[in-house]
mmCIF file of N, CA and C in Angstrom:
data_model
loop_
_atom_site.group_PDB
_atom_site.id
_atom_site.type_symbol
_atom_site.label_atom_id
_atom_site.label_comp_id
_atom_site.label_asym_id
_atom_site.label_seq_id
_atom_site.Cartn_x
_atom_site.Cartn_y
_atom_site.Cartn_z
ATOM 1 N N UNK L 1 -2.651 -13.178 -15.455
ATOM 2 C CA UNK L 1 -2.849 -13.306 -14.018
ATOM 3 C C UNK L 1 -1.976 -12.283 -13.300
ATOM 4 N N UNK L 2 -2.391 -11.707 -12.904
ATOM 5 C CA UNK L 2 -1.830 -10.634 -12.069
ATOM 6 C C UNK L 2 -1.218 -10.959 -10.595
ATOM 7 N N UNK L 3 0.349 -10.695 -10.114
ATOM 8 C CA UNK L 3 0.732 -11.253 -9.119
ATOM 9 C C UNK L 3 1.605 -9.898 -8.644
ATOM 10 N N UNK L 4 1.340 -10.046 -7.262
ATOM 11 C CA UNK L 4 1.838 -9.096 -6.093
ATOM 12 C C UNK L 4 2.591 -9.389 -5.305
ATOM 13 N N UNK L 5 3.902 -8.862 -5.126
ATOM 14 C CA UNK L 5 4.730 -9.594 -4.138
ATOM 15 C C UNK L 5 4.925 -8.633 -3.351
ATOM 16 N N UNK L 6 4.911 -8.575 -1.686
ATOM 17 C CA UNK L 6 5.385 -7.943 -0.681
ATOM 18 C C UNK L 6 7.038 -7.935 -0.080
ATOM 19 N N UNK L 7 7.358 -7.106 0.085
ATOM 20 C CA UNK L 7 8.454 -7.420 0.731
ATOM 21 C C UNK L 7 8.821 -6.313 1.758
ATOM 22 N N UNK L 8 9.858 -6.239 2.493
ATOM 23 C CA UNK L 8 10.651 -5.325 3.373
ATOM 24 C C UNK L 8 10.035 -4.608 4.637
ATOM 25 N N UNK L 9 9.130 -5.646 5.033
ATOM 26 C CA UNK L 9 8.699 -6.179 6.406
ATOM 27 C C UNK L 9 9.602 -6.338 7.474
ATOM 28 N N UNK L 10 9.179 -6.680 8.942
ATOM 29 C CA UNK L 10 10.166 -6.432 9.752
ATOM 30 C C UNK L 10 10.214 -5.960 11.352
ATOM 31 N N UNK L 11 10.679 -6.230 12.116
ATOM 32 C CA UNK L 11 10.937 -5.284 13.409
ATOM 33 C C UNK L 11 11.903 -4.452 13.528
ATOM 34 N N UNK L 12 10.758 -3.230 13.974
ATOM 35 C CA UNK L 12 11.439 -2.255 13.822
ATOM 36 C C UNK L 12 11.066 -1.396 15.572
ATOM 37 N N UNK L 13 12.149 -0.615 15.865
ATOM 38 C CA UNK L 13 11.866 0.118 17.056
ATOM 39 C C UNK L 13 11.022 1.354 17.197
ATOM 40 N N UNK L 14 10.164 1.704 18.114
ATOM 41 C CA UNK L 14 9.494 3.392 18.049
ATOM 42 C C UNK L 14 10.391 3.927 17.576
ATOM 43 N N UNK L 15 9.653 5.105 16.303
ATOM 44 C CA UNK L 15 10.538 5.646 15.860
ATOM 45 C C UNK L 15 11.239 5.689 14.633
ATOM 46 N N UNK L 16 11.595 4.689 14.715
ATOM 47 C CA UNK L 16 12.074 3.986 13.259
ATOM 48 C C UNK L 16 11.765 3.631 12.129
ATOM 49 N N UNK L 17 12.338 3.457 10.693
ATOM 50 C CA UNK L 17 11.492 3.284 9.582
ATOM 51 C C UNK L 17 11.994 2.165 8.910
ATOM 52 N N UNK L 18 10.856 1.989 7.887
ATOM 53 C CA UNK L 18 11.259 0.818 6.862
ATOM 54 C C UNK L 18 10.270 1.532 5.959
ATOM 55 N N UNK L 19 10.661 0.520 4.514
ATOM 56 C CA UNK L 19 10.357 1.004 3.208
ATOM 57 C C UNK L 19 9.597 -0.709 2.616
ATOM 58 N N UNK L 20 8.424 -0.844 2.511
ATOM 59 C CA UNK L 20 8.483 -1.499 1.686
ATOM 60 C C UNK L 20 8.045 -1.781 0.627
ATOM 61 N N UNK L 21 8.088 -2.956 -0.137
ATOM 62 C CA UNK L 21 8.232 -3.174 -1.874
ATOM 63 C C UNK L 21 7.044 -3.819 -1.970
ATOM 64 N N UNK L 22 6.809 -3.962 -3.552
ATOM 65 C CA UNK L 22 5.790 -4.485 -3.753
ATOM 66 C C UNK L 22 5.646 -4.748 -5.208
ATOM 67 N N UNK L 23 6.258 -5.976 -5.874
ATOM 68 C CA UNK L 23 6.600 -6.099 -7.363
ATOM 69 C C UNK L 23 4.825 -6.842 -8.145
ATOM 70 N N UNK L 24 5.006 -6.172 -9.026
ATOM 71 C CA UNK L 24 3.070 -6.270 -9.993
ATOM 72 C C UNK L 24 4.212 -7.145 -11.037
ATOM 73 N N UNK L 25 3.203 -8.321 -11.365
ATOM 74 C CA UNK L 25 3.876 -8.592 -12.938
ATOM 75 C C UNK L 25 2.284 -9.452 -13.132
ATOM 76 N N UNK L 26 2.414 -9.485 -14.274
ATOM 77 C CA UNK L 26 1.003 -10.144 -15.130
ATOM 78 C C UNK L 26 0.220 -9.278 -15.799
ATOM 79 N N UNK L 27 0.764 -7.963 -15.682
ATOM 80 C CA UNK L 27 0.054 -7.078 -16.546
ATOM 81 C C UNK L 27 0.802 -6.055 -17.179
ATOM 82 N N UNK L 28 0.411 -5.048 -17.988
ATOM 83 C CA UNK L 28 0.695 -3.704 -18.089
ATOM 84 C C UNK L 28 -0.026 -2.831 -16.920
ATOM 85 N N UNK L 29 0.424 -2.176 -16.081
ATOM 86 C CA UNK L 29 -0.262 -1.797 -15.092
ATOM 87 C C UNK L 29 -0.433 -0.220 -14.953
ATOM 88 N N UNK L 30 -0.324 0.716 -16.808
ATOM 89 C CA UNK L 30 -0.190 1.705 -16.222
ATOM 90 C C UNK L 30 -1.701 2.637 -16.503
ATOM 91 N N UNK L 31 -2.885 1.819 -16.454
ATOM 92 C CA UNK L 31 -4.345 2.344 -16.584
ATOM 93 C C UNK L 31 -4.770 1.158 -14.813
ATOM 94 N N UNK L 32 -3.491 1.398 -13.572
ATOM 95 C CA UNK L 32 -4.047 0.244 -12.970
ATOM 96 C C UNK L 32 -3.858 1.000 -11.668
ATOM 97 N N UNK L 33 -4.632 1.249 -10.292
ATOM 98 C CA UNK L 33 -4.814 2.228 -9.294
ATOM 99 C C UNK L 33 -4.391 0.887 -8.579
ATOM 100 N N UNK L 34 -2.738 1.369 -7.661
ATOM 101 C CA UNK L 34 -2.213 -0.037 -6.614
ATOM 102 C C UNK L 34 -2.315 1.005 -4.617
ATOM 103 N N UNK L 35 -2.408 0.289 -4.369
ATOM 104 C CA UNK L 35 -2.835 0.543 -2.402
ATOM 105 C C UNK L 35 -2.253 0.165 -1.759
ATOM 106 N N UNK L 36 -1.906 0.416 -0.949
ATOM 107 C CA UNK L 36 -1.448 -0.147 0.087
ATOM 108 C C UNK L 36 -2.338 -0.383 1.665
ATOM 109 N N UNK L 37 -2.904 -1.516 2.370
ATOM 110 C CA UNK L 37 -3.439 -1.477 3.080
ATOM 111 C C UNK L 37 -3.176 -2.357 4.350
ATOM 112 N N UNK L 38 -3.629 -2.413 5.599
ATOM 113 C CA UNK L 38 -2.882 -2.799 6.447
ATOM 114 C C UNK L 38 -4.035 -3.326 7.414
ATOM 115 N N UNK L 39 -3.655 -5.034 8.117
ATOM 116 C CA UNK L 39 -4.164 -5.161 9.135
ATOM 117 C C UNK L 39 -3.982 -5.779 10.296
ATOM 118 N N UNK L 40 -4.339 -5.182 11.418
ATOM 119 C CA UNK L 40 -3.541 -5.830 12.875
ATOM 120 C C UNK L 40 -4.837 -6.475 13.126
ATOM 121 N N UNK L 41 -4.290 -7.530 14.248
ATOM 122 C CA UNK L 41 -4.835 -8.846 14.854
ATOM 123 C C UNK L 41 -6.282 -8.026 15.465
ATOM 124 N N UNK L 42 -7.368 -9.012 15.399
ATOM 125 C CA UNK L 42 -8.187 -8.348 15.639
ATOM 126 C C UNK L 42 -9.160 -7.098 14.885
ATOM 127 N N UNK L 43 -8.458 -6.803 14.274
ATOM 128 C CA UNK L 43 -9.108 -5.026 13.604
ATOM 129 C C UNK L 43 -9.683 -5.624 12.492
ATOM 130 N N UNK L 44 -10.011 -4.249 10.931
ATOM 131 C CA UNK L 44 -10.453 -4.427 9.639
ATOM 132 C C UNK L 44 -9.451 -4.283 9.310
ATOM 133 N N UNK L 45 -9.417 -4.589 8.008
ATOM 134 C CA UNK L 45 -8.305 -4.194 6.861
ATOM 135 C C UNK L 45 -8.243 -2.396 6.862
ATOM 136 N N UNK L 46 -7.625 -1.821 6.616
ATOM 137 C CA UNK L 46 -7.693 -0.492 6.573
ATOM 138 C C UNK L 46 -6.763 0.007 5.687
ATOM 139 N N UNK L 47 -7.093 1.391 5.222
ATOM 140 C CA UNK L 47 -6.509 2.132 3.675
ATOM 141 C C UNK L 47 -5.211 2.218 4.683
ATOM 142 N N UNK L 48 -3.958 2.542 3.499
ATOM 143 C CA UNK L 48 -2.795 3.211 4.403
ATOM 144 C C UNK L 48 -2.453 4.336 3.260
ATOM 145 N N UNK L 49 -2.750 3.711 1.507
ATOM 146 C CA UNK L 49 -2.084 5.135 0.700
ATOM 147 C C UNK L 49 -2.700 4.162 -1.018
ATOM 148 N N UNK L 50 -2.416 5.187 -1.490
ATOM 149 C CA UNK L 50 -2.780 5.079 -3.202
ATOM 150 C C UNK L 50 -2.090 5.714 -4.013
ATOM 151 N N UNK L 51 -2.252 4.949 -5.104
ATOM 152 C CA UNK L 51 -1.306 5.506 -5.941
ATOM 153 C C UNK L 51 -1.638 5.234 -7.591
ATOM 154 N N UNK L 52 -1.806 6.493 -8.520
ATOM 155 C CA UNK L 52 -2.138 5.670 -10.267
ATOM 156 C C UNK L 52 -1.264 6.135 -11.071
ATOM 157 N N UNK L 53 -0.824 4.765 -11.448
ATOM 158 C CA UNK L 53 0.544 4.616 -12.208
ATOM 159 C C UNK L 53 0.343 5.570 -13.423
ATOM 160 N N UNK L 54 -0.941 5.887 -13.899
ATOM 161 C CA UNK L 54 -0.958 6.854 -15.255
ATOM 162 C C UNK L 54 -0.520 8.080 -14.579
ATOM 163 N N UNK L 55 -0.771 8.676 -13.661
ATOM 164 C CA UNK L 55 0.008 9.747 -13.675
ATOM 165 C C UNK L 55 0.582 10.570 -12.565
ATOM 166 N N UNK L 56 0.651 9.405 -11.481
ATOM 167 C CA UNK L 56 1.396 9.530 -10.102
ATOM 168 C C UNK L 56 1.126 9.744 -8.900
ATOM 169 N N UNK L 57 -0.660 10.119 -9.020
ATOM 170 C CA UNK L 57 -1.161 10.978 -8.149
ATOM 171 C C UNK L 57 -1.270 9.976 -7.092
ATOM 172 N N UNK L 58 -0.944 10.795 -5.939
ATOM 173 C CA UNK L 58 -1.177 9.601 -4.667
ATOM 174 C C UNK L 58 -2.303 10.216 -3.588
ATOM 175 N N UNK L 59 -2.316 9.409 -2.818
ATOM 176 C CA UNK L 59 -3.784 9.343 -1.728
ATOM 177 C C UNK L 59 -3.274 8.878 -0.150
ATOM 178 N N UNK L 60 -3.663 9.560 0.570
ATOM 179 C CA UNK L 60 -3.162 8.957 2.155
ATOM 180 C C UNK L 60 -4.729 9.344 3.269
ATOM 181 N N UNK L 61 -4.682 8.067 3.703
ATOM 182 C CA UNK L 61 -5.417 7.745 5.286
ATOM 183 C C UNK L 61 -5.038 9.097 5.792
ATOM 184 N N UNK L 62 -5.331 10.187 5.787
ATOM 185 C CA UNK L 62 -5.258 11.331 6.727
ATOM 186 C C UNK L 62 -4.499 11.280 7.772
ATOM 187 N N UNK L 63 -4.697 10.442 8.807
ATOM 188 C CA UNK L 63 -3.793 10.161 9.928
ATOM 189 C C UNK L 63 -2.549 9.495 10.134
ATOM 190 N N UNK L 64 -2.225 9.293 8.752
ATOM 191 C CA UNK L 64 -0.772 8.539 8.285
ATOM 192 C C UNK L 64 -0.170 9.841 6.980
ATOM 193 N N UNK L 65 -0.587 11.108 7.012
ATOM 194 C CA UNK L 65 -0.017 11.966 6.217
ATOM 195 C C UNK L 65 1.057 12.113 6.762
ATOM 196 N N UNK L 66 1.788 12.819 6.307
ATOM 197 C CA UNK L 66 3.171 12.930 6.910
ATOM 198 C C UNK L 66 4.401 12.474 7.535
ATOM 199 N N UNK L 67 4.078 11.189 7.747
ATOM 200 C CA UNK L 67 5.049 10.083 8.135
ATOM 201 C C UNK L 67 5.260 8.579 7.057
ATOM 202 N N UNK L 68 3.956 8.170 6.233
ATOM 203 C CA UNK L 68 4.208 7.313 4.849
ATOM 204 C C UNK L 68 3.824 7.969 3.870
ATOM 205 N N UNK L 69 5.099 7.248 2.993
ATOM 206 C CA UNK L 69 4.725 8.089 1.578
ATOM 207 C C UNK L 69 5.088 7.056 0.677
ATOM 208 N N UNK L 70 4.053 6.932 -0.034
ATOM 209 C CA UNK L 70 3.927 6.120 -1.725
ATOM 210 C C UNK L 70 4.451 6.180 -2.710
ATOM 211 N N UNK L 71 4.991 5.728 -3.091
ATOM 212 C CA UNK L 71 6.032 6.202 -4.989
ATOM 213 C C UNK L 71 5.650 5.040 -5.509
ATOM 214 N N UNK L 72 5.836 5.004 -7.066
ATOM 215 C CA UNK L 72 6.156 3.820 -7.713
ATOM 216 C C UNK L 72 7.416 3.989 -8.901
ATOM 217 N N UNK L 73 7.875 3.068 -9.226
ATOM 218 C CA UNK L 73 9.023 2.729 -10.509
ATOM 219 C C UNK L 73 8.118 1.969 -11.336
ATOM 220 N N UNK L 74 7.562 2.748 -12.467
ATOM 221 C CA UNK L 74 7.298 2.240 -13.584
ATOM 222 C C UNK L 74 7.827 1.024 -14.653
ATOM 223 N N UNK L 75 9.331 1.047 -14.526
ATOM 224 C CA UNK L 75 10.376 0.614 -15.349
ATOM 225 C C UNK L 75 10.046 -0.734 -14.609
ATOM 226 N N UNK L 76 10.209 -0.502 -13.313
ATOM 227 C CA UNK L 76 10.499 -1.989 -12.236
ATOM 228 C C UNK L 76 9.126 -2.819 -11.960
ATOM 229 N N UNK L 77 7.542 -1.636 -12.145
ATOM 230 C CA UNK L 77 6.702 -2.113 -11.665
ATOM 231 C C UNK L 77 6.721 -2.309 -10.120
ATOM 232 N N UNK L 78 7.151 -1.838 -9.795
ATOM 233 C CA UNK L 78 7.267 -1.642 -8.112
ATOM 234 C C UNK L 78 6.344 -0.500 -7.266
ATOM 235 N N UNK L 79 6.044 -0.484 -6.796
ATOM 236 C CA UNK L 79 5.308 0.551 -5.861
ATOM 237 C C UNK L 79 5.713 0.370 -4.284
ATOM 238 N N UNK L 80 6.494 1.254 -3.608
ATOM 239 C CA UNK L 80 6.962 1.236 -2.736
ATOM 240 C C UNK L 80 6.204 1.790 -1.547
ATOM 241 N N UNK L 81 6.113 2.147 -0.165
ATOM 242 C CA UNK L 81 5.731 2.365 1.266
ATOM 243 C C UNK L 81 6.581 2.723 1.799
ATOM 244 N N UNK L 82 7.096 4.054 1.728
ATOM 245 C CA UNK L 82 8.206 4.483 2.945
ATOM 246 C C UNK L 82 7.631 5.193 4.005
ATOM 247 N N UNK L 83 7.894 4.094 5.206
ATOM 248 C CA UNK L 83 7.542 4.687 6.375
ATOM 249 C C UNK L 83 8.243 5.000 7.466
ATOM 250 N N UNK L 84 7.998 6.096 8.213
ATOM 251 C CA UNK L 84 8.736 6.487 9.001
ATOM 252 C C UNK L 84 8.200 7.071 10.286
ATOM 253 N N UNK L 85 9.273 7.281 11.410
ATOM 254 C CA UNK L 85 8.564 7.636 12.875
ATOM 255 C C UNK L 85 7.564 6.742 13.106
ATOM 256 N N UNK L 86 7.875 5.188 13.021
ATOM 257 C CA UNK L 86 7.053 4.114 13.471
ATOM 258 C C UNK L 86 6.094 4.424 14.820
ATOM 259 N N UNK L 87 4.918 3.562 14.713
ATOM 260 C CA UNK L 87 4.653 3.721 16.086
ATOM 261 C C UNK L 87 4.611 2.183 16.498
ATOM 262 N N UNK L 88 4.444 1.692 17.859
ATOM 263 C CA UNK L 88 4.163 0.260 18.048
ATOM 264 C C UNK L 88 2.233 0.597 17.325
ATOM 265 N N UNK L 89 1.496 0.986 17.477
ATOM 266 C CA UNK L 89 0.406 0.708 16.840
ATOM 267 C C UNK L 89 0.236 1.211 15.236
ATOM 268 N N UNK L 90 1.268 1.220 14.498
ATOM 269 C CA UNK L 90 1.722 0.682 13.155
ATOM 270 C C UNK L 90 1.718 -0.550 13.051
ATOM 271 N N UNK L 91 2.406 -1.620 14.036
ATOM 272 C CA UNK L 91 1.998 -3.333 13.831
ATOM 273 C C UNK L 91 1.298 -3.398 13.336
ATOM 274 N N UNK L 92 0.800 -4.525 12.175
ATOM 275 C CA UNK L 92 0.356 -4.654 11.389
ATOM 276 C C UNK L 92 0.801 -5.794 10.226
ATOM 277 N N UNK L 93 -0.194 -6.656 9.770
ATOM 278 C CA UNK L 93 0.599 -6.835 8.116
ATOM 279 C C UNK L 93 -0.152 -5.903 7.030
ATOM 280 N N UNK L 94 0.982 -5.603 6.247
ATOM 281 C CA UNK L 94 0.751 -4.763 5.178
ATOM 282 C C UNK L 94 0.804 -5.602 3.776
ATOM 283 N N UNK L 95 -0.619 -5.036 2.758
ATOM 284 C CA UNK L 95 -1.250 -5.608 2.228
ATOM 285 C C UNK L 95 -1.057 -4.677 0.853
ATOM 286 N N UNK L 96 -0.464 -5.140 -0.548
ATOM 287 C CA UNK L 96 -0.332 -4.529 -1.776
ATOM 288 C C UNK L 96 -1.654 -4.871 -2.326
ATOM 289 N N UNK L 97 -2.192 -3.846 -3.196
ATOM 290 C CA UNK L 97 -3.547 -4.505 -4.037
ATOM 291 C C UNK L 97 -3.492 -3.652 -4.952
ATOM 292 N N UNK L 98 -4.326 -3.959 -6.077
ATOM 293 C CA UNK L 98 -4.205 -3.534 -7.188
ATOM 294 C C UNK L 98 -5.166 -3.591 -8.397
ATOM 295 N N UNK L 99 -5.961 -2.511 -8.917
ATOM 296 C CA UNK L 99 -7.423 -2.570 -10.162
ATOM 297 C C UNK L 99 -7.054 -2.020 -10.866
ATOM 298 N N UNK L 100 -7.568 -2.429 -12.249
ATOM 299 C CA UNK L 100 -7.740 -1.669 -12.961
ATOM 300 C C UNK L 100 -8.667 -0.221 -12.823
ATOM 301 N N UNK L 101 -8.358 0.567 -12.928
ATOM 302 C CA UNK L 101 -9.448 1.809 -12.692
ATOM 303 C C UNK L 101 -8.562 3.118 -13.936
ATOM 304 N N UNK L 102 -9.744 4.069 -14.557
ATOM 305 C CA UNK L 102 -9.257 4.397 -15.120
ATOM 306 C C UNK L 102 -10.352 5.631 -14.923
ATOM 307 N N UNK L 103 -11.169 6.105 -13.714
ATOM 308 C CA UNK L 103 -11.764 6.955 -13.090
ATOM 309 C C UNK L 103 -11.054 7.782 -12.295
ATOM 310 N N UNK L 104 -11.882 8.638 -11.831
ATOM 311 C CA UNK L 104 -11.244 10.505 -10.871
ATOM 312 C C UNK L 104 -11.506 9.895 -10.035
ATOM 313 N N UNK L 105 -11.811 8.943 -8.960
ATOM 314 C CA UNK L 105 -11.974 9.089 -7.641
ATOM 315 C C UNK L 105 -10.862 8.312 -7.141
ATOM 316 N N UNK L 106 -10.420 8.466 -5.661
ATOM 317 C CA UNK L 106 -9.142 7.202 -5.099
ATOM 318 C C UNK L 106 -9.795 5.960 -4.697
ATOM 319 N N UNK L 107 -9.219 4.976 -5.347
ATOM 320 C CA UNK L 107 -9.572 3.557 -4.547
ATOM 321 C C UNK L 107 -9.250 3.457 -2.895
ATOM 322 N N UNK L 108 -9.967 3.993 -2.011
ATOM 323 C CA UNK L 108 -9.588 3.892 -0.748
ATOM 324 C C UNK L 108 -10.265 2.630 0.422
ATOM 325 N N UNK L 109 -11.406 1.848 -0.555
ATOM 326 C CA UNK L 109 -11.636 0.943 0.287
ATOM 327 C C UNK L 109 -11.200 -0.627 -0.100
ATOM 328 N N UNK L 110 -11.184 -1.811 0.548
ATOM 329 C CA UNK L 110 -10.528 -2.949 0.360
ATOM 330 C C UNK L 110 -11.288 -3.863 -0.887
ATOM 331 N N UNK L 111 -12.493 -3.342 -0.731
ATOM 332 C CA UNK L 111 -13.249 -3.784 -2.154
ATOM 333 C C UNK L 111 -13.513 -3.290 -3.093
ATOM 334 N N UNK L 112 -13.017 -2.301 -3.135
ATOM 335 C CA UNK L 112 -12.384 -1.536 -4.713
ATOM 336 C C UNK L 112 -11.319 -1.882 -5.325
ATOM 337 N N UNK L 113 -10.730 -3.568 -4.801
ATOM 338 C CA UNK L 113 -9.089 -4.066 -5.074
ATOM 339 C C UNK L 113 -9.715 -5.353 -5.768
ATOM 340 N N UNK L 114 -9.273 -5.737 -6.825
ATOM 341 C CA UNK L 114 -9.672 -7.187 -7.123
ATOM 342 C C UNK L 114 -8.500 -8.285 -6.689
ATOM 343 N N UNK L 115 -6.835 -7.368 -6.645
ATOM 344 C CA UNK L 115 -6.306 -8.125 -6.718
ATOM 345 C C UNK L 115 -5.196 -7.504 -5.271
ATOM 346 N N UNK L 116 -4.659 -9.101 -4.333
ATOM 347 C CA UNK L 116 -3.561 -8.471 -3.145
ATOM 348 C C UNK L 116 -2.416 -9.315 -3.429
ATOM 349 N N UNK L 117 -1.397 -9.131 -2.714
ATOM 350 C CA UNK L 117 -0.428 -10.025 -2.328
ATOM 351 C C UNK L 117 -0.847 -10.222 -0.547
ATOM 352 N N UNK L 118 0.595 -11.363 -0.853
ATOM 353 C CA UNK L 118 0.252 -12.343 0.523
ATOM 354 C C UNK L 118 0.193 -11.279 2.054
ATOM 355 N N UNK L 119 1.143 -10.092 1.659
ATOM 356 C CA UNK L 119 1.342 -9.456 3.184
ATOM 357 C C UNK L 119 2.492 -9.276 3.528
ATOM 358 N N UNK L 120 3.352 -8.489 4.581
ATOM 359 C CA UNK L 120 4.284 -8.641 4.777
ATOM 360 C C UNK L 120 4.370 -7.996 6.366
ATOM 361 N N UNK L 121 4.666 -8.761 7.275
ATOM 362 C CA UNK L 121 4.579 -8.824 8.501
ATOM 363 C C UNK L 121 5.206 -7.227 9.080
ATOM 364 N N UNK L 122 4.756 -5.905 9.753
ATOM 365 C CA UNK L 122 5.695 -5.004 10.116
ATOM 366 C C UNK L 122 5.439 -4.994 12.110
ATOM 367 N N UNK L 123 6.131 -5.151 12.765
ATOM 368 C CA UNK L 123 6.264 -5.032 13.891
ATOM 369 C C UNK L 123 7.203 -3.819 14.698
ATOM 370 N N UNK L 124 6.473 -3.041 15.339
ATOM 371 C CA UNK L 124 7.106 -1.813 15.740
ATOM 372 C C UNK L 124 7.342 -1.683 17.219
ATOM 373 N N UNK L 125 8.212 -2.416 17.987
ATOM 374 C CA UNK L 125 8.432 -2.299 19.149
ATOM 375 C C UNK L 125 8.512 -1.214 19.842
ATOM 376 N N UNK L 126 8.271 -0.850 21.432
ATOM 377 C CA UNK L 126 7.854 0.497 22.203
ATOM 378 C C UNK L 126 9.485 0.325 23.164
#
């Protein structure tokens, strides 16, 4: 059974950053493509970044290039979200997910995930 934990959520001011976590256990996860995705009140779920643990390559929402960036720790099973130069319309909860995939293309939509964690609340005050 595959389990996702969120963490390092938060209010944060314009501007400002946070990093957060996201621990995989129930598997070997390194034939396994993990996401990060995000959704505010009202909206869809939406891509924020990707990442495949076989061999590092990552993926970003175009309009979130340059300000979040994706890593993972293999050892820890962690896959991290460092974000930065918040905006208030960053609010959001942010959503870990995670497939097996062992294909060339990026998992960039929410049903290309079999598996999420619960979320982790980010609030970006103006």
């Amino acid at each position: 059974q595959v389990q996702l934990v969120e963490s390092g959520g938060g209010l944060v001011q314009d501007g400002g950053s946070l990093r957060l976590s996201c621990v995989a256990s129930g598997r070997t996860f390194s034939a396994y493509a993990m996401g990060w995705f995000r959704q505010a009140p009202g909206k869809e779920r939406e891509f924020v970044a990707a990442i495949r643990w076989s061999n590092g390559d990552t993926y970003y929402a175009d309009r979130l290039k340059g300000r979040f960036t994706i890593s993972g720790d293999n050892v820890k099973n962690t896959v991290y979200l460092q974000m930065n130069s918040l905006k208030p319309e960053d609010t959001a909860v942010y959503y870990c997910a995670a497939q097996y995939y062992t294909g060339s293309y990026y998992l960039s939509e929410p049903r290309d995930y079999g598996y999420w964690g619960q979320g982790t609340q980010v609030t970006v005050s103006s």
